[in-house]
Short mmCIF file of C-alpha atoms in Angstrom, two decimals:
data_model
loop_
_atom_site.label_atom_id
_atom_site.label_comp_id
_atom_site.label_asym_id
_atom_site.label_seq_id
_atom_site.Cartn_x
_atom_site.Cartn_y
_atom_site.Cartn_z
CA UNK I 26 103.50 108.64 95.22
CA UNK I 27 101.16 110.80 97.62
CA UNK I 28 97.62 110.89 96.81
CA UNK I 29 96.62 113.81 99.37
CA UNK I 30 93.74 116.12 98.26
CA UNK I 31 90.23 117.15 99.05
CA UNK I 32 88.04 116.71 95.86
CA UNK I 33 85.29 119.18 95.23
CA UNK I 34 82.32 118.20 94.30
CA UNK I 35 79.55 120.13 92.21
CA UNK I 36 76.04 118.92 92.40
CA UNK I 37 73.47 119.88 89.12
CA UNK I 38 70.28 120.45 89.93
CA UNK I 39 67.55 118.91 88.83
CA UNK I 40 64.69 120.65 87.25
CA UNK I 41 60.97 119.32 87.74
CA UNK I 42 58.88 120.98 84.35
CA UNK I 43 55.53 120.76 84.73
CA UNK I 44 53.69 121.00 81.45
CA UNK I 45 49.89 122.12 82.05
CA UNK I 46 49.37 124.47 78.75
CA UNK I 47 48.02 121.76 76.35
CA UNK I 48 45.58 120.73 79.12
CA UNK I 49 45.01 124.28 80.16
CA UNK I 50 44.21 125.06 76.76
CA UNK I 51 41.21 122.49 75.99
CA UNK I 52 39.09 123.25 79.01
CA UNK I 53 37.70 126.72 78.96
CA UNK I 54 36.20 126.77 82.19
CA UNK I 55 39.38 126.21 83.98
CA UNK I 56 40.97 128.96 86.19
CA UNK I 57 43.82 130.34 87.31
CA UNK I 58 43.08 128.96 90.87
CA UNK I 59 42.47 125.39 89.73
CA UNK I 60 46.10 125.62 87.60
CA UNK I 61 47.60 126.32 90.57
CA UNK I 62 45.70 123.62 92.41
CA UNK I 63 46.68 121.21 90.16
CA UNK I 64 50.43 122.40 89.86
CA UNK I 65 50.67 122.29 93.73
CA UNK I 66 49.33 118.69 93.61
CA UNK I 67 51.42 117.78 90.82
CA UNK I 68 54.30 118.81 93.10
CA UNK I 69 53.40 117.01 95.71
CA UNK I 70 53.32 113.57 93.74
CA UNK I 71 56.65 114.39 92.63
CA UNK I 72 58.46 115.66 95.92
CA UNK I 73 60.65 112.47 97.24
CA UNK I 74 59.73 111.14 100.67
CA UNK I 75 62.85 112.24 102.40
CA UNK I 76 62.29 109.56 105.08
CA UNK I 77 62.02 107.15 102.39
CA UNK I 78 65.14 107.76 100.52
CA UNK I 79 67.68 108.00 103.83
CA UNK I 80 66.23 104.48 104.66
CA UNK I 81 66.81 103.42 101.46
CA UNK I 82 70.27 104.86 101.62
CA UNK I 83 71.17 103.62 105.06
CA UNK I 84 70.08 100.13 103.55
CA UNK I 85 72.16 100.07 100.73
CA UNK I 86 74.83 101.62 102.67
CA UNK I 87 74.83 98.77 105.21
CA UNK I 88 74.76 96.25 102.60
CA UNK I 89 78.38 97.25 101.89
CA UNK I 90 80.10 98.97 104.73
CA UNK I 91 82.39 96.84 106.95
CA UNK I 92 83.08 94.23 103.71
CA UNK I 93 86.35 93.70 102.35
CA UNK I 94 85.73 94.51 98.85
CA UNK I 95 88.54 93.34 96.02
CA UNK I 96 88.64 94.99 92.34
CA UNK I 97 87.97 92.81 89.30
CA UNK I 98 87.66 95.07 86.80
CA UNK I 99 88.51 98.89 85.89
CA UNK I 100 88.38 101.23 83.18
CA UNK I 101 86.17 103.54 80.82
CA UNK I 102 83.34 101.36 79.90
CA UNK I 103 84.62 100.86 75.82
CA UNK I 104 88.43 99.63 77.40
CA UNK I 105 87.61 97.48 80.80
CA UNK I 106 90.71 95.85 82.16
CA UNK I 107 91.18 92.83 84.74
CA UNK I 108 93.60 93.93 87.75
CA UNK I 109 97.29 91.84 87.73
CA UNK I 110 97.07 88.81 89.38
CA UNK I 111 99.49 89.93 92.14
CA UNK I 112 98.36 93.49 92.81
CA UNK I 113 94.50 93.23 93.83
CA UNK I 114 93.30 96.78 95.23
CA UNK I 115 91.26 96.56 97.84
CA UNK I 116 88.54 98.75 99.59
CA UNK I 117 86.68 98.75 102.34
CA UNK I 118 83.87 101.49 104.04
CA UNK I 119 83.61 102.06 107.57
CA UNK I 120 80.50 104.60 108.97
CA UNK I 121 82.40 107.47 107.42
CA UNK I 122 86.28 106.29 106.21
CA UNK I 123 87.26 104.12 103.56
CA UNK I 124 90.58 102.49 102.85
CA UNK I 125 92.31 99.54 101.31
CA UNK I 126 95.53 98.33 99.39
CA UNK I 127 95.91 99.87 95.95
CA UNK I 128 98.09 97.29 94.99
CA UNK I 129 101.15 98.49 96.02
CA UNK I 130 100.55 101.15 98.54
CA UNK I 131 97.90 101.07 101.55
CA UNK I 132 95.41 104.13 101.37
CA UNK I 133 92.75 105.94 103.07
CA UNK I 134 90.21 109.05 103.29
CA UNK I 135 86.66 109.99 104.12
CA UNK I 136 83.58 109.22 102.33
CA UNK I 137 80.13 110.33 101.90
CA UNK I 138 76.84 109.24 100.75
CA UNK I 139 73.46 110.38 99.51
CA UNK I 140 70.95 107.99 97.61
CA UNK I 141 73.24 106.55 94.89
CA UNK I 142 75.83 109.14 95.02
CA UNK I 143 79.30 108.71 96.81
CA UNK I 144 81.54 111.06 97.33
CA UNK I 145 85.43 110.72 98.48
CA UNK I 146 87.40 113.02 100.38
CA UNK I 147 90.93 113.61 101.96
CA UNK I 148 92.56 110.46 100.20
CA UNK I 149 96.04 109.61 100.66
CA UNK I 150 98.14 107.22 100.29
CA UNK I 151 101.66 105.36 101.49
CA UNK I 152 104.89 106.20 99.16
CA UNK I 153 106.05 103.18 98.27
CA UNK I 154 107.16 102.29 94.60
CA UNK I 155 106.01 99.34 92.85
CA UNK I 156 108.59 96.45 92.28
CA UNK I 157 106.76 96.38 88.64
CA UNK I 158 105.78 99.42 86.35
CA UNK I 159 102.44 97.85 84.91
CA UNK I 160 101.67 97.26 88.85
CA UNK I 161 102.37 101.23 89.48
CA UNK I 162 100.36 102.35 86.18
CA UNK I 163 97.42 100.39 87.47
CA UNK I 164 97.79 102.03 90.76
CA UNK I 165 97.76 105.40 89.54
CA UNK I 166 94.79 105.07 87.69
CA UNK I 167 93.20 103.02 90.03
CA UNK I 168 93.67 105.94 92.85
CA UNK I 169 92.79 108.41 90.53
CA UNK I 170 89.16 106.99 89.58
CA UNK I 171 88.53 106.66 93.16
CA UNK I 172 89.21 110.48 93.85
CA UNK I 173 86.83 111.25 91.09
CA UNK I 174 83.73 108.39 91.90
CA UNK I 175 80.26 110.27 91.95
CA UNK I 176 77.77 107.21 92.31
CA UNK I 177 77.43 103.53 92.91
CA UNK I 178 75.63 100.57 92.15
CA UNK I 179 75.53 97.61 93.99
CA UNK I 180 73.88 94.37 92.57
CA UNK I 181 74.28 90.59 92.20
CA UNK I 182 77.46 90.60 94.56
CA UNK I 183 79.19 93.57 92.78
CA UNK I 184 79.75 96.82 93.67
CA UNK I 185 80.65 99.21 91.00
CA UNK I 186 82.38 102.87 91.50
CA UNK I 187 81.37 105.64 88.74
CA UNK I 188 84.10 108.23 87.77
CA UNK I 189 83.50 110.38 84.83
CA UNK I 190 86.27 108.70 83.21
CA UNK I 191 86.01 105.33 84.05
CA UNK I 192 84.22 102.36 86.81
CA UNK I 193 86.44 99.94 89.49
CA UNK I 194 84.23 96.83 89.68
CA UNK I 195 84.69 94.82 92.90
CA UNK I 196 83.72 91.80 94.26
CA UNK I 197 83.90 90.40 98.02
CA UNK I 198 87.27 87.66 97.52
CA UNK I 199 85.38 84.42 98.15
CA UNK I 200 89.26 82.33 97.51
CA UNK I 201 90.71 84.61 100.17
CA UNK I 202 90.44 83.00 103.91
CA UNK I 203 91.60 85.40 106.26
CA UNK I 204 94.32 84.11 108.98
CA UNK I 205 92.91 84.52 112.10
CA UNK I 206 95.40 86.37 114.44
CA UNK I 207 96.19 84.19 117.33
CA UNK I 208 98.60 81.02 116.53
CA UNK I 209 100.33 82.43 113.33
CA UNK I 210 103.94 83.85 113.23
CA UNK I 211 103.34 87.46 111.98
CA UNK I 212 106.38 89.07 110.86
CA UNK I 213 106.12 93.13 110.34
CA UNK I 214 107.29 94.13 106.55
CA UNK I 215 106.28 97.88 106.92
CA UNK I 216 106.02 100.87 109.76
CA UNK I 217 103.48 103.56 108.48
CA UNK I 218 103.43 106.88 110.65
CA UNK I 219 100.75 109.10 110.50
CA UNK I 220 102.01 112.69 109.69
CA UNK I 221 100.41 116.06 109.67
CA UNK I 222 99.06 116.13 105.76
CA UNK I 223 100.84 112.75 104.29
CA UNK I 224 101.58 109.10 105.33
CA UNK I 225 105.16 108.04 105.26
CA UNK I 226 106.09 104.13 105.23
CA UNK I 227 108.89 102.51 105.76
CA UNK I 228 109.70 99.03 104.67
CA UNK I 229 111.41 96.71 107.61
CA UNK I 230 115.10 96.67 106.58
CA UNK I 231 115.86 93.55 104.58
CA UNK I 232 116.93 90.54 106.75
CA UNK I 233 115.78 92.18 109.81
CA UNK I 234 112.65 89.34 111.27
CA UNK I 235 110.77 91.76 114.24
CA UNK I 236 107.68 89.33 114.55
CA UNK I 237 104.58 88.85 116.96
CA UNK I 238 102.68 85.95 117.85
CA UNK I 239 99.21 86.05 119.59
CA UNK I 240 98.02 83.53 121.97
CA UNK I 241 94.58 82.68 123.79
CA UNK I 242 95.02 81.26 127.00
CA UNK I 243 93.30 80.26 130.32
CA UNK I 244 94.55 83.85 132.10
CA UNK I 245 94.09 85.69 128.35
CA UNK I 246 95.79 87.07 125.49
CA UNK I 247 99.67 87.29 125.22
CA UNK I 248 102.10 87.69 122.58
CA UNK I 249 105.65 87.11 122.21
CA UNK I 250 108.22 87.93 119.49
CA UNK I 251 111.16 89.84 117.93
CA UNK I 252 111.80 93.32 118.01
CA UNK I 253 114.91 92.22 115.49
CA UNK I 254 117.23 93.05 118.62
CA UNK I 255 115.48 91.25 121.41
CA UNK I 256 112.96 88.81 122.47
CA UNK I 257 109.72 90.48 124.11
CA UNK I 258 106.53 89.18 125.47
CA UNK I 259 103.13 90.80 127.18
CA UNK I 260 99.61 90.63 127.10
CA UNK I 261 96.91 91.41 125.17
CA UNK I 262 92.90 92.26 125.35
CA UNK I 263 90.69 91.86 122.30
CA UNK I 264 87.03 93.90 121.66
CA UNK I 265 85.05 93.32 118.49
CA UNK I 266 88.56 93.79 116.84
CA UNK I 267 89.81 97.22 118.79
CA UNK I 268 92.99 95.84 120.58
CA UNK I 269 94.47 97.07 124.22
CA UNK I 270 97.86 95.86 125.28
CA UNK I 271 97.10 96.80 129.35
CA UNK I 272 101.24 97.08 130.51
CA UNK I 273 104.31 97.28 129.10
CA UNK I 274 106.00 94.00 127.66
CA UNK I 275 109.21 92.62 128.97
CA UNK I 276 112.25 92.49 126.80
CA UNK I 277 115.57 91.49 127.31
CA UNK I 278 118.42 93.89 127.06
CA UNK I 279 120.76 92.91 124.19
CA UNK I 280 122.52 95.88 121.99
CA UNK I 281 120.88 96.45 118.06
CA UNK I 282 123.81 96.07 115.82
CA UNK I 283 123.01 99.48 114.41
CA UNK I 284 121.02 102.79 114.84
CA UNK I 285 118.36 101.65 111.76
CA UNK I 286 117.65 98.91 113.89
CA UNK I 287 117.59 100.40 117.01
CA UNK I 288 114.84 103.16 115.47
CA UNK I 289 113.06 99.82 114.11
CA UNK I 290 113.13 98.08 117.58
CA UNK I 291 111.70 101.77 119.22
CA UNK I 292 108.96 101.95 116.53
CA UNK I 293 107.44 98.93 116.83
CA UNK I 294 107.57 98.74 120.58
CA UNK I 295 106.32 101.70 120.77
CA UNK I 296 103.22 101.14 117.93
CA UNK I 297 102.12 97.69 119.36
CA UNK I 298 102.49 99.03 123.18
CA UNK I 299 99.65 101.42 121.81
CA UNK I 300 97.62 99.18 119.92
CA UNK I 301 94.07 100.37 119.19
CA UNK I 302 92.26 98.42 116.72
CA UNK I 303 93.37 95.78 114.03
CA UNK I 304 92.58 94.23 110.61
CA UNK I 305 92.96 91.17 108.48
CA UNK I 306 93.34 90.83 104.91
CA UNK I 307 94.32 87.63 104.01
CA UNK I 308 97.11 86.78 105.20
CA UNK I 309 97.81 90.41 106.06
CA UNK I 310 97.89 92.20 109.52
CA UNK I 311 97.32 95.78 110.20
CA UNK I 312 97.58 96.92 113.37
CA UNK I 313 96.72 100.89 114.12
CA UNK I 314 98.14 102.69 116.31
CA UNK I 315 97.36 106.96 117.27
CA UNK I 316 100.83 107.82 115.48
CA UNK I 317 100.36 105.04 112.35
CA UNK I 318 100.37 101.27 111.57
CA UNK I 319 102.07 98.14 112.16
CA UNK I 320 101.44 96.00 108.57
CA UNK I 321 102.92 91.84 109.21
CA UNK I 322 102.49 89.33 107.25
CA UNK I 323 101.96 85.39 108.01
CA UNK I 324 105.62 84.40 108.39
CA UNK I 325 106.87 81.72 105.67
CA UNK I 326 107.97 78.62 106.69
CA UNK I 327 111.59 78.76 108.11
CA UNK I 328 111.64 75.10 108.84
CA UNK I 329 114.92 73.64 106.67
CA UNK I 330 116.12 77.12 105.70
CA UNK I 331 119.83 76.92 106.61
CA UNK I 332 120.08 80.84 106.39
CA UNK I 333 117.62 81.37 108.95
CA UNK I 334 119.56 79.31 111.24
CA UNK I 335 123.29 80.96 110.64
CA UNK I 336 121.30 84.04 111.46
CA UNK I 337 120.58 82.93 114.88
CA UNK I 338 123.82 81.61 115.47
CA UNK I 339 125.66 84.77 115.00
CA UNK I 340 123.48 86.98 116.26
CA UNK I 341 124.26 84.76 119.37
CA UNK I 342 127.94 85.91 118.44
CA UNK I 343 127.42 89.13 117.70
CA UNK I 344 128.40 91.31 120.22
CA UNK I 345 129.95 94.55 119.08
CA UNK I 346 131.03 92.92 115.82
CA UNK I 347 130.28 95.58 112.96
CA UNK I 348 130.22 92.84 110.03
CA UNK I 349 131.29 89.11 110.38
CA UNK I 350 134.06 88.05 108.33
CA UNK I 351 133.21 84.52 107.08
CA UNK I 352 135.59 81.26 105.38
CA UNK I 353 133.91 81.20 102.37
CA UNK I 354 135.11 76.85 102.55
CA UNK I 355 132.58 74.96 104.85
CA UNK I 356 134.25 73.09 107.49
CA UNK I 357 132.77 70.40 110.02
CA UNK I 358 135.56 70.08 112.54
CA UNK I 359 139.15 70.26 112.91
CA UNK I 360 141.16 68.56 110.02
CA UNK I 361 142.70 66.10 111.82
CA UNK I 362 138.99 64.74 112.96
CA UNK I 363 137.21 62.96 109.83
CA UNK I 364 133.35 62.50 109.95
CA UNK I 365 133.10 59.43 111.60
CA UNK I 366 134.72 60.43 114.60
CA UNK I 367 133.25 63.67 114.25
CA UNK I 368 129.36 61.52 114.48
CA UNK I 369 130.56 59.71 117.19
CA UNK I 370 131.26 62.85 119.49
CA UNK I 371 127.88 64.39 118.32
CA UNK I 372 126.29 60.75 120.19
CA UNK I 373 128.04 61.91 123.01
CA UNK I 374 126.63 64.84 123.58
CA UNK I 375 124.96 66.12 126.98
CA UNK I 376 121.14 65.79 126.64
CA UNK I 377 119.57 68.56 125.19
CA UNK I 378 116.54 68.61 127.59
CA UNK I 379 114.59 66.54 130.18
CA UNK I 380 112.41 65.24 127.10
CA UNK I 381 115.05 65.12 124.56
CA UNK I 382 118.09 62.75 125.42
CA UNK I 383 120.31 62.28 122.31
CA UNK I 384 119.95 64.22 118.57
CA UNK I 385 117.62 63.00 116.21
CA UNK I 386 119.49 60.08 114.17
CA UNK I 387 117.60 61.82 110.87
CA UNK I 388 119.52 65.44 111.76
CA UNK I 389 122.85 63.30 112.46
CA UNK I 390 122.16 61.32 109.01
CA UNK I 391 121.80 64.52 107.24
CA UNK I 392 124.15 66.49 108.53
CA UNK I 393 126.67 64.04 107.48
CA UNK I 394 125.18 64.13 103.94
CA UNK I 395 125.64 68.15 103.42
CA UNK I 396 129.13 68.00 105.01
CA UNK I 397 130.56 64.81 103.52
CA UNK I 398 132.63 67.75 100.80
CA UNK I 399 133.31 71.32 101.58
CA UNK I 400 131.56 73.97 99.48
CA UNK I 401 131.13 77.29 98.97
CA UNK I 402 128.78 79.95 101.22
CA UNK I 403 128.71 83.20 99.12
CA UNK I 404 126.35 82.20 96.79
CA UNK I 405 123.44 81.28 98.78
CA UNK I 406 124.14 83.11 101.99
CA UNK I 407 122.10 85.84 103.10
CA UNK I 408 121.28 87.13 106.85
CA UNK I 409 120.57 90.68 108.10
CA UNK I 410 124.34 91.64 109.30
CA UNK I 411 127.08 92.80 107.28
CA UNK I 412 129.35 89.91 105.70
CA UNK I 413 132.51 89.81 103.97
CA UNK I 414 134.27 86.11 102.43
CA UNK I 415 137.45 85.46 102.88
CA UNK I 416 139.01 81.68 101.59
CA UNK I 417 141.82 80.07 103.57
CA UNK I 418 144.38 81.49 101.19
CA UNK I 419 143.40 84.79 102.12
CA UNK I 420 143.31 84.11 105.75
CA UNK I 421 146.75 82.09 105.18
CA UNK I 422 148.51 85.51 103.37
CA UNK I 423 147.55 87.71 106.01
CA UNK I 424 149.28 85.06 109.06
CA UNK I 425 152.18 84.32 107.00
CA UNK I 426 154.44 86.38 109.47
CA UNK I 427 153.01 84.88 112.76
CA UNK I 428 149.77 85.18 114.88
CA UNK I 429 150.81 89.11 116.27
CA UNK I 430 151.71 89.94 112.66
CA UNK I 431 148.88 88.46 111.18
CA UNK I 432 146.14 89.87 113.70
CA UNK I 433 147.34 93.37 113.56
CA UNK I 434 147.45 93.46 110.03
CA UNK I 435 143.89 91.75 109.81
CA UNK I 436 142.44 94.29 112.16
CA UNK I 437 143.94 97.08 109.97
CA UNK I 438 142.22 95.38 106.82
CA UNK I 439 139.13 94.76 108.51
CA UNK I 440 138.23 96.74 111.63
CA UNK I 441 136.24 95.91 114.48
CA UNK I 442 134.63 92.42 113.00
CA UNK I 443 136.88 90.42 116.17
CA UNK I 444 138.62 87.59 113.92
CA UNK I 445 136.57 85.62 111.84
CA UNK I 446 134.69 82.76 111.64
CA UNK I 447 133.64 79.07 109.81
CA UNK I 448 130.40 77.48 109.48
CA UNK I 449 129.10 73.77 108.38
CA UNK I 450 126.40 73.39 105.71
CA UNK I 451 123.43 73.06 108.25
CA UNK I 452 121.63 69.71 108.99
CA UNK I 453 118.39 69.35 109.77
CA UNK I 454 116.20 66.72 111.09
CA UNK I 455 113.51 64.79 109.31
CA UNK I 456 111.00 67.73 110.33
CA UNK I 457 112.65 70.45 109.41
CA UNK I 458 112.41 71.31 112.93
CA UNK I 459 115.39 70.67 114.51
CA UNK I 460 118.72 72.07 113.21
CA UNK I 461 122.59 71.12 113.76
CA UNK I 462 125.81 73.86 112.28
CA UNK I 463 129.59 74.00 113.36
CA UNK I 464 130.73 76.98 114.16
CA UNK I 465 134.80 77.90 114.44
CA UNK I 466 135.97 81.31 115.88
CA UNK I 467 138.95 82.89 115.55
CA UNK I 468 140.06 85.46 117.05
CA UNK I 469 143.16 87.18 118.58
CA UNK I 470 141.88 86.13 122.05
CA UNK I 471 139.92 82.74 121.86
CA UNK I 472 139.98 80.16 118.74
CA UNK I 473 137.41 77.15 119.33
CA UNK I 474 134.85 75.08 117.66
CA UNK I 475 131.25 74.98 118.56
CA UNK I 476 128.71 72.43 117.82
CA UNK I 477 124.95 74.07 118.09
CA UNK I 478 121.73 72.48 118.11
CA UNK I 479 118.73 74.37 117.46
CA UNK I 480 114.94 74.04 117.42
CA UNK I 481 112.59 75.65 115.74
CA UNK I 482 109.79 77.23 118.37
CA UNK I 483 106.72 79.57 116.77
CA UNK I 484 108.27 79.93 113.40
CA UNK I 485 111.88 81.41 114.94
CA UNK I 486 115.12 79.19 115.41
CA UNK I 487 116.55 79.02 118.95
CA UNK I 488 119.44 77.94 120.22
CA UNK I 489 119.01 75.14 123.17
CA UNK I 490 122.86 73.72 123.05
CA UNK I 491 126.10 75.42 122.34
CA UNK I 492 129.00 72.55 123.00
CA UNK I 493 132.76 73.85 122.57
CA UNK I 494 134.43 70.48 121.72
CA UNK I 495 138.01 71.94 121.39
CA UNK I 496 139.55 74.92 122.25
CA UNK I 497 140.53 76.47 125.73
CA UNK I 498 137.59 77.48 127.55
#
């Protein structure tokens, strides 16, 4: 949907009558000259204090501007209707632009204001469809009374928009704490460009986690993150809410598995390199940039989510790989090694820091627990890289003539995915915080198993250990 338009406006006159006949009419020594006396002083009673009314207006105008405003109610007056619970539009006036959320789609345009009246210009609005139809309904009408609002009211905490057809009634959201933006995972959901009569937006491919996370510190701001292909950090200045990043951030150099999210990676680096001002609604963060937005969200909580942490172990893997083939079977180890000896060798392990000697007995305990039967992955898997399941059968039809055989014909079958590869059910500790998965490769030039210990460090798994404990190195 694009709401672009200019709305024209027509303004009726008033008409001041001044009724003097009847009066004229029972005084006989009245003139002409003291009619026109009186009518000019008559006038003058009636002509508005122009001083008067822009104070007035620059009062009542201040008494909303900068305020995040949320609808309540909408409608013509005989068939008012309460917004859905889960699409809230939202408004809010700056000196001389207005925009908001519409409930589905961000929005924008130019306002102005005499007295009572309000007008609204240039409004336009983001493309994206509604997951629900009654949420895309609302929206249309919603945007559509806005375009046509000619006054205003505002009184006892409400302010109330008057189309010829209907009124949005909103209310500041006084259950709605805003995040503030330093020491909260934001992950981006949406890239919004700015284009020469529209606004295009494009939702962050699924799977794909490009985040940012602001921090105050003793030297000032900086921020660190995700572009969905590499790690980046930098720095960051903050003005009464306009937002300067002063040099370019560092990044490492890894390849994007493919050109979507190589555009992704450019976008965003390029949009928060530029940063100009930002916003928070909610748990929502806009930040503007001269050729569109950047819109996050407060990350969820990824602590105990076992997909979040096979992501990070292939991507570690991933290489040139165009989609992982996966054993659909979960497997801890080798099948000659049961799980006791399996726990012992995990006790063994090299420390995993200065500050962390051995694995946390709780992640050992449970790890044991989700791996004590093999089950199946395709069901609850999902990570932002291409995946096909295979089961051992499969994997034993296709080597039933040798390794040479059997790799040639996979590769055929399969392409460039580099062998294949099995996972453990993920354990985690106590916390959620820490995180332990197998990991088996095979392929026609290394086969090995990989134990991998993660922790989970500003909302986003990492990989501190990687021990191969069989295979040639």
């Amino acid at each position: 949907m694009n709401v672009q338009r200019t709305i024209m406006w027509w303004s009726t006159a008033l008409v001041v009558c001044l009724v003097m006949a009847a009066c004229g009419a029972t005084n006989a020594g009245t003139t002409g000259t003291d009619v026109d006396d009186s009518a000019q002083s008559n006038e003058e009673m009636t002509q508005p204090n122009e001083d008067s009314t822009e104070d007035t207006a620059m009062e009542t105008t201040d008494a909303f501007v900068g305020t995040e405003w949320q609808m309540v109610a909408y409608g013509a007056p005989a068939s008012v209707q309460m917004p859905l619970p889960d699409y809230l539009p939202t408004i809010r006036f700056d000196a001389t632009s207005l925009s908001g959320n519409a409930g589905c789609n961000t929005y924008g345009g130019d306002y102005t204001i005499s007295g009572s009246d309000l007008t609204v210009a240039d409004l336009f609005a983001t493309e994206m469809a509604c997951a629900d139809q009654g949420a895309m309904d609302q929206e249309m009408a919603y945007l559509q009374l806005l375009s046509a609002v000619q006054t205003f009211t505002l009184a006892d905490g409400k302010l109330t928009l008057n189309a010829p057809d209907g009124t949005l009634v909103f209310e500041t959201p006084k259950t709605i704490e805003s995040q503030p933006l330093e020491g909260a995972v934001w992950q981006l959901e949406t890239l919004v460009t700015f284009e020469a009569d529209s606004v295009a937006a494009q939702p962050v491919t699924d799977g794909a986690s490009i985040t940012a996370l602001f921090q105050l510190g003793t030297l000032g701001g900086s921020v660190e993150g995700s572009t969905g292909c590499n790690d980046y950090s930098g720095s960051y200045r903050i003005d009464n809410f306009q937002i300067t990043v002063p040099s370019a951030f560092t990044n490492t150099e890894a390849e994007c598995i493919d050109d979507t999210a190589r555009e992704q990676e450019e976008q965003f680096l390029t949009g928060i390199q530029t940063a100009e001002s930002y916003r928070i609604d909610g748990d929502v963060l806009t930040i503007t940039h001269p050729d569109g937005e950047l819109v996050f969200r407060v990350k969820g909580d990824t602590s105990a989510d076992p997909n979040a942490v096979y992501a990070t172990i292939l991507r570690e893997w991933q290489g040139a790989r165009d989609a992982f083939v996966v054993l659909n079977e979960t497997r801890f180890n080798t099948p000659d090694q049961d799980m006791d000896a399996t726990i012992a060798a995990l006790q063994e392990l090299p420390p995993l820091s200065d500050e962390v000697a051995t694995l946390d007995e709780t992640l050992l305990t449970d790890f044991r627990e989700k791996n004590a039967e093999s089950q199946s992955l395709d069901s609850t898997f999902s990570i932002d890289f291409p995946t096909i399941f295979m089961n051992q059968a499969d994997i034993d039809d296709i080597f039933v003539d040798g390794e040479e055989a059997g790799w040639q014909t996979f590769n055929e079958r399969f392409g460039n995915t580099d062998g294949y590869v099995a996972l453990s059910n993920v354990g985690f500790s106590e916390g959620g915080n820490e995180a332990l998965v197998y990991l088996e490769l095979h392929s026609p030039d290394d086969t090995a198993g990989f134990y991998n210990t993660l922790f989970l460090q500003n909302g986003t798994w990492v990989v501190v250990q990687s021990n191969r404990i069989w295979g040639d190195e």
